[in-house]
Amino acid sequence: MDYSYADLPGYNRLYETKEQTRITRLTDNKNGTLSIAFAGDALNKQNEFRIYHKDSLLATGKAEGCTFQPLPGTWEYNIKINNAPGYVTFTLNNTPDSMYRLFGNGSTVTYEITGSNVPIEPDNLYSVTDWAVSFDDFSENEKKEADNYLRDSVHVTPAEPMAERVRKIADFILQRVKGMDGVPSDSMLQLSPVNQLKCAQAGRSKIWCGIYTSIFCFFTNRAGVPVRLIDCGSSRAGISGGIHVFSEVYLKEYNSWAYVDLLARTVFVKKGDQYLNTIDVQRLLKYPINDASLTACYFNGDSIVQIPYYQVASTARAYFHRNNSFRFFFSDFLKIENPKSLFERFIKIFYARPYYAVYGDNISAGRSQYNFRMITTWLMFLFLGLGIFFGFKWLRQKNA
């Protein structure tokens, strides 16, 4: 895998978004008060904060950040920000310096957040639009044809929850290509997603994961649901980990990305009411799972039903193992990767953003920073020694 085009984010930067409320900084004001800086679409230059402990209003304030005096000990707090829905809930451990000194300990860590329902992320996060695959360069006729399918055959409406739109689109596609799994003809790659669907439905070509994902992403995009393209199948030491292509949809109602794989007939995987993403699924599959509350929305050949996931997880088990890594493609990858003009080729050469993000159990940050530190440390002492040596030499020559 070529990492020169890649970002290597952690889990939070893959799955939390710029639009979501998050904690970016915690500041001990050294006067018994604590300041918390937030970011996200719910925040303004000036914000109204209401801080609750249990059911009691502890403090209020209007400022850019939230400042209040926490109670001693470990307690849960709920902060209401402006008129945003819900609360920021976190558990804060407040241990004053005097408590450390009582035991002869010189620690200066006064505040610790040991649990939070929002991410704690000081770095910039990606927006949903940074990920959501774009089909802007498709013709208006291709877009209109997909819109007609969505209106007349799929019966999707903008007022429906995003999860329901995804379920309808998946059922529509899977119903029309039953029995067509297999190696596609090369000509399929030259067709638009709508024509790929028509070709498979007419029995003129088999389809596999990449074609399924192409069709699904295009229809989902036209239905107003953000969707991103993912693949796995890195090759290390000449050994492929198994190539597979699938997607995730962004469900705005849940502020979460959800795993979808039509080749595996899996529309969603859920733990209770929570929609799981690709890495959640991969982590769970490391262990035996006979959990009845872990369910899949699965196409059984007739309709989409809810079924225990361990009964239908064979495709994910085959590809989501520890020796494989995942590529999450950014929104403009297809356009940059396939330039259609000389100008677009020029743009590609000087394109300054990563094409995709890579995540996996077999990926490490490496020793580059360690090596850099060691080299610069030794060089510093080398130059210091040379400076002392030539300095004494110059002084001896001057005094001679």
Tab-separated table of C-alpha atoms in Angstrom:
chain	number	residue	atom	x	y	z
A	1	MET	CA	0.000	0.000	0.000
A	2	ASP	CA	1.274	3.471	-0.916
A	3	TYR	CA	1.259	5.645	2.219
A	4	SER	CA	2.566	8.709	0.367
A	5	TYR	CA	-1.054	9.535	-0.554
A	6	ALA	CA	-2.497	8.670	2.844
A	7	ASP	CA	-3.475	10.155	6.160
A	8	LEU	CA	-3.074	7.807	9.143
A	9	PRO	CA	-5.762	8.939	11.592
A	10	GLY	CA	-6.861	7.337	14.810
A	11	TYR	CA	-10.369	6.055	15.435
A	12	ASN	CA	-11.731	9.425	16.592
A	13	ARG	CA	-10.627	11.246	13.457
A	14	LEU	CA	-12.180	8.519	11.310
A	15	TYR	CA	-15.538	8.540	13.016
A	16	GLU	CA	-16.031	11.837	14.794
A	17	THR	CA	-16.822	14.806	12.579
A	18	LYS	CA	-16.018	18.482	12.535
A	19	GLU	CA	-19.715	19.273	12.877
A	20	GLN	CA	-20.100	17.384	16.173
A	21	THR	CA	-19.642	19.023	19.545
A	22	ARG	CA	-16.308	18.053	21.100
A	23	ILE	CA	-14.017	19.101	23.935
A	24	THR	CA	-10.794	20.650	22.664
A	25	ARG	CA	-9.067	21.895	25.806
A	26	LEU	CA	-9.233	21.714	29.614
A	27	THR	CA	-7.595	24.567	31.549
A	28	ASP	CA	-6.920	24.653	35.282
A	29	ASN	CA	-7.237	28.347	36.166
A	30	LYS	CA	-5.377	27.774	39.490
A	31	ASN	CA	-8.143	29.521	41.412
A	32	GLY	CA	-10.460	26.587	41.953
A	33	THR	CA	-12.196	26.999	38.601
A	34	LEU	CA	-11.955	24.996	35.417
A	35	SER	CA	-12.360	26.224	31.828
A	36	ILE	CA	-13.489	23.913	29.036
A	37	ALA	CA	-13.151	24.857	25.369
A	38	PHE	CA	-15.567	23.303	22.882
A	39	ALA	CA	-15.807	23.141	19.094
A	40	GLY	CA	-18.511	22.116	16.654
A	41	ASP	CA	-21.482	23.540	14.793
A	42	ALA	CA	-23.405	24.165	18.019
A	43	LEU	CA	-20.790	26.694	19.194
A	44	ASN	CA	-20.678	30.440	18.479
A	45	LYS	CA	-18.287	33.228	19.407
A	46	GLN	CA	-20.378	33.784	22.528
A	47	ASN	CA	-22.221	30.845	24.049
A	48	GLU	CA	-24.670	30.260	26.851
A	49	PHE	CA	-23.684	27.426	29.195
A	50	ARG	CA	-25.743	25.794	31.937
A	51	ILE	CA	-23.853	23.305	34.095
A	52	TYR	CA	-25.793	20.682	36.048
A	53	HIS	CA	-24.701	18.228	38.711
A	54	LYS	CA	-27.330	15.529	39.068
A	55	ASP	CA	-30.571	17.543	38.845
A	56	SER	CA	-29.169	20.735	40.347
A	57	LEU	CA	-28.094	23.779	38.360
A	58	LEU	CA	-24.511	24.337	39.441
A	59	ALA	CA	-23.554	27.367	37.349
A	60	THR	CA	-24.426	29.421	34.262
A	61	GLY	CA	-22.332	31.602	32.028
A	62	LYS	CA	-22.086	33.435	28.733
A	63	ALA	CA	-18.685	33.334	27.120
A	64	GLU	CA	-16.717	31.689	24.330
A	65	GLY	CA	-15.778	28.811	26.666
A	66	CYS	CA	-17.316	27.270	29.752
A	67	THR	CA	-15.866	28.153	33.162
A	68	PHE	CA	-17.160	26.816	36.480
A	69	GLN	CA	-16.018	25.618	39.900
A	70	PRO	CA	-16.234	21.820	40.056
A	71	LEU	CA	-17.037	19.940	43.225
A	72	PRO	CA	-14.248	18.035	45.006
A	73	GLY	CA	-14.144	14.345	44.158
A	74	THR	CA	-15.399	12.416	41.143
A	75	TRP	CA	-18.770	13.481	39.785
A	76	GLU	CA	-20.783	13.469	36.591
A	77	TYR	CA	-21.694	16.827	35.042
A	78	ASN	CA	-24.151	17.750	32.301
A	79	ILE	CA	-23.610	20.913	30.270
A	80	LYS	CA	-26.287	22.473	28.115
A	81	ILE	CA	-24.794	24.547	25.285
A	82	ASN	CA	-27.015	27.228	23.761
A	83	ASN	CA	-30.177	25.583	22.442
A	84	ALA	CA	-28.437	22.506	21.046
A	85	PRO	CA	-30.285	19.237	21.661
A	86	GLY	CA	-29.052	17.044	24.481
A	87	TYR	CA	-26.236	17.611	26.939
A	88	VAL	CA	-22.481	17.228	27.019
A	89	THR	CA	-22.057	14.651	29.780
A	90	PHE	CA	-18.715	13.791	31.349
A	91	THR	CA	-17.226	12.430	34.561
A	92	LEU	CA	-14.686	14.727	36.166
A	93	ASN	CA	-12.207	13.799	38.858
A	94	ASN	CA	-11.224	16.888	40.878
A	95	THR	CA	-8.304	16.240	43.238
A	96	PRO	CA	-6.978	19.501	44.756
A	97	ASP	CA	-3.215	19.964	45.151
A	98	SER	CA	-3.682	19.983	48.942
A	99	MET	CA	-4.821	16.350	48.801
A	100	TYR	CA	-1.629	15.315	47.013
A	101	ARG	CA	0.523	17.307	49.452
A	102	LEU	CA	-1.176	15.609	52.399
A	103	PHE	CA	0.443	12.352	51.229
A	104	GLY	CA	3.763	13.939	50.306
A	105	ASN	CA	3.033	13.690	46.577
A	106	GLY	CA	4.142	16.474	44.240
A	107	SER	CA	1.632	15.745	41.470
A	108	THR	CA	-0.024	18.743	39.813
A	109	VAL	CA	-2.766	16.891	37.904
A	110	THR	CA	-5.895	18.410	39.425
A	111	TYR	CA	-8.563	17.550	36.858
A	112	GLU	CA	-9.153	14.338	34.905
A	113	ILE	CA	-12.023	13.534	32.558
A	114	THR	CA	-12.585	9.800	32.867
A	115	GLY	CA	-15.682	9.491	30.699
A	116	SER	CA	-17.475	11.644	28.123
A	117	ASN	CA	-20.310	11.309	25.611
A	118	VAL	CA	-18.462	13.621	23.195
A	119	PRO	CA	-14.932	13.221	21.821
A	120	ILE	CA	-11.977	14.926	23.466
A	121	GLU	CA	-10.004	15.967	20.413
A	122	PRO	CA	-7.780	19.070	20.229
A	123	ASP	CA	-6.856	18.487	16.577
A	124	ASN	CA	-9.041	19.420	13.625
A	125	LEU	CA	-11.513	16.770	12.523
A	126	TYR	CA	-12.765	16.015	9.042
A	127	SER	CA	-16.193	17.175	7.973
A	128	VAL	CA	-18.835	14.778	6.668
A	129	THR	CA	-18.446	16.486	3.283
A	130	ASP	CA	-14.717	15.697	3.299
A	131	TRP	CA	-15.663	12.009	3.205
A	132	ALA	CA	-18.957	11.833	1.311
A	133	VAL	CA	-18.236	10.588	-2.210
A	134	SER	CA	-19.113	13.134	-4.886
A	135	PHE	CA	-20.709	12.414	-8.257
A	136	ASP	CA	-20.724	16.029	-9.444
A	137	ASP	CA	-18.990	15.174	-12.713
A	138	PHE	CA	-21.755	12.760	-13.740
A	139	SER	CA	-24.119	13.954	-16.452
A	140	GLU	CA	-27.473	15.479	-15.591
A	141	ASN	CA	-29.200	12.667	-17.503
A	142	GLU	CA	-27.523	10.044	-15.303
A	143	LYS	CA	-28.529	11.919	-12.168
A	144	LYS	CA	-32.090	12.405	-13.401
A	145	GLU	CA	-32.456	8.705	-14.226
A	146	ALA	CA	-31.362	7.750	-10.705
A	147	ASP	CA	-33.761	10.330	-9.243
A	148	ASN	CA	-36.616	8.830	-11.250
A	149	TYR	CA	-35.826	5.360	-9.892
A	150	LEU	CA	-35.741	6.718	-6.356
A	151	ARG	CA	-39.084	8.467	-6.760
A	152	ASP	CA	-41.027	5.904	-8.792
A	153	SER	CA	-39.543	2.524	-7.803
A	154	VAL	CA	-37.754	2.925	-4.486
A	155	HIS	CA	-40.302	5.426	-3.117
A	156	VAL	CA	-37.750	7.384	-1.132
A	157	THR	CA	-38.790	10.748	0.286
A	158	PRO	CA	-36.583	13.486	1.818
A	159	ALA	CA	-38.685	13.434	4.997
A	160	GLU	CA	-37.755	9.825	5.788
A	161	PRO	CA	-34.991	9.020	8.297
A	162	MET	CA	-31.698	8.331	6.560
A	163	ALA	CA	-31.575	4.732	7.807
A	164	GLU	CA	-34.936	4.027	6.154
A	165	ARG	CA	-33.766	5.534	2.873
A	166	VAL	CA	-30.678	3.330	2.956
A	167	ARG	CA	-32.755	0.227	3.717
A	168	LYS	CA	-35.108	0.915	0.796
A	169	ILE	CA	-32.246	1.518	-1.659
A	170	ALA	CA	-30.416	-1.641	-0.574
A	171	ASP	CA	-33.579	-3.728	-0.919
A	172	PHE	CA	-34.274	-2.241	-4.360
A	173	ILE	CA	-30.783	-3.116	-5.646
A	174	LEU	CA	-30.614	-6.584	-4.105
A	175	GLN	CA	-34.055	-7.556	-5.401
A	176	ARG	CA	-33.011	-6.732	-8.974
A	177	VAL	CA	-29.652	-8.499	-9.077
A	178	LYS	CA	-30.466	-11.747	-7.299
A	179	GLY	CA	-28.286	-14.582	-8.535
A	180	MET	CA	-25.849	-12.290	-10.336
A	181	ASP	CA	-22.873	-12.499	-7.956
A	182	GLY	CA	-19.624	-13.276	-9.750
A	183	VAL	CA	-16.798	-11.845	-11.849
A	184	PRO	CA	-18.062	-8.920	-13.965
A	185	SER	CA	-17.116	-8.260	-17.567
A	186	ASP	CA	-14.547	-5.513	-18.203
A	187	SER	CA	-17.212	-3.481	-19.999
A	188	MET	CA	-19.094	-3.022	-16.690
A	189	LEU	CA	-16.331	-0.747	-15.447
A	190	GLN	CA	-17.047	1.680	-18.279
A	191	LEU	CA	-20.742	2.014	-17.427
A	192	SER	CA	-22.485	4.465	-15.148
A	193	PRO	CA	-23.920	3.008	-11.908
A	194	VAL	CA	-27.465	3.090	-13.317
A	195	ASN	CA	-26.379	1.224	-16.437
A	196	GLN	CA	-24.403	-1.240	-14.309
A	197	LEU	CA	-27.638	-2.012	-12.487
A	198	LYS	CA	-29.527	-2.418	-15.760
A	199	CYS	CA	-26.837	-4.675	-17.213
A	200	ALA	CA	-26.813	-6.973	-14.180
A	201	GLN	CA	-30.607	-7.014	-14.002
A	202	ALA	CA	-30.773	-8.057	-17.656
A	203	GLY	CA	-28.321	-10.896	-16.972
A	204	ARG	CA	-25.596	-9.551	-19.273
A	205	SER	CA	-22.873	-9.472	-16.587
A	206	LYS	CA	-22.158	-10.716	-13.114
A	207	ILE	CA	-21.298	-8.199	-10.396
A	208	TRP	CA	-18.986	-8.237	-7.415
A	209	CYS	CA	-18.253	-5.998	-4.455
A	210	GLY	CA	-16.927	-2.988	-6.393
A	211	ILE	CA	-19.965	-2.859	-8.715
A	212	TYR	CA	-22.377	-3.320	-5.825
A	213	THR	CA	-20.693	-0.436	-4.013
A	214	SER	CA	-20.694	1.791	-7.113
A	215	ILE	CA	-24.436	1.349	-7.640
A	216	PHE	CA	-25.290	1.700	-3.961
A	217	CYS	CA	-23.145	4.820	-3.438
A	218	PHE	CA	-24.637	6.604	-6.442
A	219	PHE	CA	-28.254	5.968	-5.472
A	220	THR	CA	-27.588	6.771	-1.821
A	221	ASN	CA	-25.869	10.008	-2.774
A	222	ARG	CA	-28.846	11.012	-4.931
A	223	ALA	CA	-31.174	10.234	-1.999
A	224	GLY	CA	-29.341	12.818	0.115
A	225	VAL	CA	-27.488	10.377	2.382
A	226	PRO	CA	-23.719	10.938	2.733
A	227	VAL	CA	-21.825	7.768	1.835
A	228	ARG	CA	-18.117	7.002	1.756
A	229	LEU	CA	-16.133	4.385	-0.115
A	230	ILE	CA	-13.930	1.888	1.759
A	231	ASP	CA	-11.729	-0.968	0.655
A	232	CYS	CA	-9.416	-3.470	2.287
A	233	GLY	CA	-6.834	-5.846	0.906
A	234	SER	CA	-3.379	-4.484	1.574
A	235	SER	CA	-0.432	-6.477	0.322
A	236	ARG	CA	2.551	-7.068	2.602
A	237	ALA	CA	5.558	-9.240	1.763
A	238	GLY	CA	3.813	-10.127	-1.477
A	239	ILE	CA	0.781	-11.528	0.384
A	240	SER	CA	-2.669	-10.000	-0.142
A	241	GLY	CA	-4.943	-9.840	2.883
A	242	GLY	CA	-8.054	-10.251	0.721
A	243	ILE	CA	-9.457	-7.450	-1.477
A	244	HIS	CA	-12.950	-6.198	-0.734
A	245	VAL	CA	-14.926	-2.991	-1.413
A	246	PHE	CA	-17.911	-1.721	0.575
A	247	SER	CA	-19.201	1.489	2.141
A	248	GLU	CA	-20.403	3.396	5.162
A	249	VAL	CA	-23.358	5.778	5.293
A	250	TYR	CA	-23.607	8.766	7.602
A	251	LEU	CA	-26.826	8.709	9.633
A	252	LYS	CA	-27.373	12.285	10.724
A	253	GLU	CA	-30.025	11.332	13.255
A	254	TYR	CA	-27.408	9.278	15.114
A	255	ASN	CA	-24.304	11.350	14.283
A	256	SER	CA	-22.581	8.152	13.222
A	257	TRP	CA	-21.169	6.246	10.265
A	258	ALA	CA	-22.763	2.844	9.667
A	259	TYR	CA	-21.294	-0.173	7.858
A	260	VAL	CA	-23.092	-1.374	4.683
A	261	ASP	CA	-21.973	-4.279	2.454
A	262	LEU	CA	-24.376	-5.376	-0.261
A	263	LEU	CA	-22.231	-8.280	-1.451
A	264	ALA	CA	-22.567	-9.650	2.091
A	265	ARG	CA	-26.318	-8.801	2.004
A	266	THR	CA	-25.672	-6.744	5.136
A	267	VAL	CA	-27.425	-3.396	5.225
A	268	PHE	CA	-26.617	-2.549	8.843
A	269	VAL	CA	-25.066	-4.140	11.923
A	270	LYS	CA	-26.544	-2.986	15.233
A	271	LYS	CA	-25.793	-3.442	18.904
A	272	GLY	CA	-29.147	-2.743	20.481
A	273	ASP	CA	-30.171	0.597	18.961
A	274	GLN	CA	-26.605	1.608	18.032
A	275	TYR	CA	-25.470	1.371	14.411
A	276	LEU	CA	-21.952	-0.036	14.150
A	277	ASN	CA	-19.218	1.136	11.808
A	278	THR	CA	-16.577	-0.908	10.010
A	279	ILE	CA	-13.949	-0.796	12.753
A	280	ASP	CA	-16.549	-1.596	15.429
A	281	VAL	CA	-17.491	-4.705	13.448
A	282	GLN	CA	-13.862	-5.675	12.890
A	283	ARG	CA	-13.081	-5.402	16.595
A	284	LEU	CA	-16.078	-7.524	17.573
A	285	LEU	CA	-15.161	-10.224	15.060
A	286	LYS	CA	-11.843	-10.794	16.834
A	287	TYR	CA	-13.796	-12.706	19.461
A	288	PRO	CA	-16.497	-15.377	19.347
A	289	ILE	CA	-19.840	-13.586	19.075
A	290	ASN	CA	-23.075	-15.343	20.008
A	291	ASP	CA	-24.694	-12.171	21.270
A	292	ALA	CA	-28.379	-12.026	20.347
A	293	SER	CA	-28.395	-8.247	20.810
A	294	LEU	CA	-25.807	-7.928	17.997
A	295	THR	CA	-28.007	-8.019	14.924
A	296	ALA	CA	-27.774	-7.500	11.173
A	297	CYS	CA	-30.319	-6.020	8.824
A	298	TYR	CA	-29.859	-8.802	6.304
A	299	PHE	CA	-31.329	-9.516	2.855
A	300	ASN	CA	-32.431	-13.164	2.983
A	301	GLY	CA	-33.349	-13.421	-0.705
A	302	ASP	CA	-36.885	-12.126	-0.275
A	303	SER	CA	-36.664	-9.124	2.030
A	304	ILE	CA	-34.484	-7.404	4.597
A	305	VAL	CA	-34.890	-9.011	8.000
A	306	GLN	CA	-33.245	-8.628	11.385
A	307	ILE	CA	-31.090	-11.627	12.286
A	308	PRO	CA	-28.295	-12.391	14.795
A	309	TYR	CA	-25.152	-11.139	13.124
A	310	TYR	CA	-22.985	-14.130	13.974
A	311	GLN	CA	-25.174	-16.210	11.628
A	312	VAL	CA	-24.353	-14.059	8.571
A	313	ALA	CA	-20.907	-12.578	9.328
A	314	SER	CA	-18.895	-14.893	7.049
A	315	THR	CA	-17.903	-12.203	4.515
A	316	ALA	CA	-16.719	-9.785	7.183
A	317	ARG	CA	-14.840	-12.574	8.957
A	318	ALA	CA	-13.029	-13.381	5.713
A	319	TYR	CA	-11.783	-9.824	5.167
A	320	PHE	CA	-11.841	-7.995	8.517
A	321	HIS	CA	-8.929	-9.856	10.078
A	322	ARG	CA	-5.924	-8.385	11.881
A	323	ASN	CA	-3.615	-8.738	8.864
A	324	ASN	CA	-5.753	-6.496	6.680
A	325	SER	CA	-5.957	-2.722	6.698
A	326	PHE	CA	-8.695	-0.384	5.478
A	327	ARG	CA	-8.639	2.596	3.133
A	328	PHE	CA	-11.310	5.259	3.685
A	329	PHE	CA	-11.458	7.367	0.533
A	330	PHE	CA	-12.019	11.109	0.613
A	331	SER	CA	-14.840	12.705	-1.352
A	332	ASP	CA	-12.873	13.818	-4.409
A	333	PHE	CA	-10.752	10.677	-4.780
A	334	LEU	CA	-12.554	9.392	-7.884
A	335	LYS	CA	-12.248	12.750	-9.621
A	336	ILE	CA	-8.567	13.204	-8.755
A	337	GLU	CA	-7.669	9.593	-9.545
A	338	ASN	CA	-9.357	9.700	-12.968
A	339	PRO	CA	-8.627	13.124	-14.551
A	340	LYS	CA	-10.594	13.849	-17.709
A	341	SER	CA	-8.605	16.763	-19.074
A	342	LEU	CA	-5.075	18.116	-19.233
A	343	PHE	CA	-5.983	20.726	-16.632
A	344	GLU	CA	-7.261	18.035	-14.226
A	345	ARG	CA	-4.028	16.079	-14.762
A	346	PHE	CA	-2.090	19.220	-13.811
A	347	ILE	CA	-4.253	19.608	-10.681
A	348	LYS	CA	-3.572	15.982	-9.744
A	349	ILE	CA	0.210	16.520	-9.817
A	350	PHE	CA	0.015	19.377	-7.307
A	351	TYR	CA	-2.935	18.079	-5.262
A	352	ALA	CA	-2.065	18.872	-1.657
A	353	ARG	CA	-4.528	16.687	0.257
A	354	PRO	CA	-4.411	12.945	0.988
A	355	TYR	CA	-6.404	10.660	-1.306
A	356	TYR	CA	-7.480	8.366	1.507
A	357	ALA	CA	-7.050	7.519	5.181
A	358	VAL	CA	-5.552	4.190	6.223
A	359	TYR	CA	-6.434	2.328	9.406
A	360	GLY	CA	-5.518	-1.158	10.572
A	361	ASP	CA	-4.095	-3.356	13.287
A	362	ASN	CA	-0.998	-3.971	11.165
A	363	ILE	CA	-0.144	-0.288	10.769
A	364	SER	CA	2.154	1.564	13.133
A	365	ALA	CA	3.530	5.067	13.250
A	366	GLY	CA	6.988	3.588	12.874
A	367	ARG	CA	10.231	4.869	14.368
A	368	SER	CA	10.653	7.994	12.248
A	369	GLN	CA	10.169	10.422	15.151
A	370	TYR	CA	12.406	8.320	17.408
A	371	ASN	CA	15.100	8.142	14.723
A	372	PHE	CA	14.811	11.887	14.102
A	373	ARG	CA	15.214	12.607	17.830
A	374	MET	CA	18.229	10.328	18.128
A	375	ILE	CA	19.934	11.712	15.021
A	376	THR	CA	19.375	15.340	16.024
A	377	THR	CA	20.561	14.636	19.595
A	378	TRP	CA	23.809	13.074	18.391
A	379	LEU	CA	24.310	15.815	15.805
A	380	MET	CA	23.784	18.449	18.501
A	381	PHE	CA	26.533	16.938	20.660
A	382	LEU	CA	28.747	16.435	17.593
A	383	PHE	CA	28.462	20.105	16.628
A	384	LEU	CA	28.896	21.121	20.273
A	385	GLY	CA	32.093	19.047	20.469
A	386	LEU	CA	33.371	20.447	17.186
A	387	GLY	CA	32.579	23.949	18.399
A	388	ILE	CA	34.527	23.406	21.622
A	389	PHE	CA	37.430	21.789	19.761
A	390	PHE	CA	37.782	24.537	17.157
A	391	GLY	CA	37.125	27.187	19.794
A	392	PHE	CA	40.078	26.004	21.906
A	393	LYS	CA	42.176	25.677	18.758
A	394	TRP	CA	41.408	29.248	17.783
A	395	LEU	CA	42.181	30.523	21.288
A	396	ARG	CA	45.542	28.705	21.308
A	397	GLN	CA	46.457	30.166	17.935
A	398	LYS	CA	45.402	33.619	19.105
A	399	ASN	CA	47.458	33.388	22.291
A	400	ALA	CA	50.546	31.924	20.570
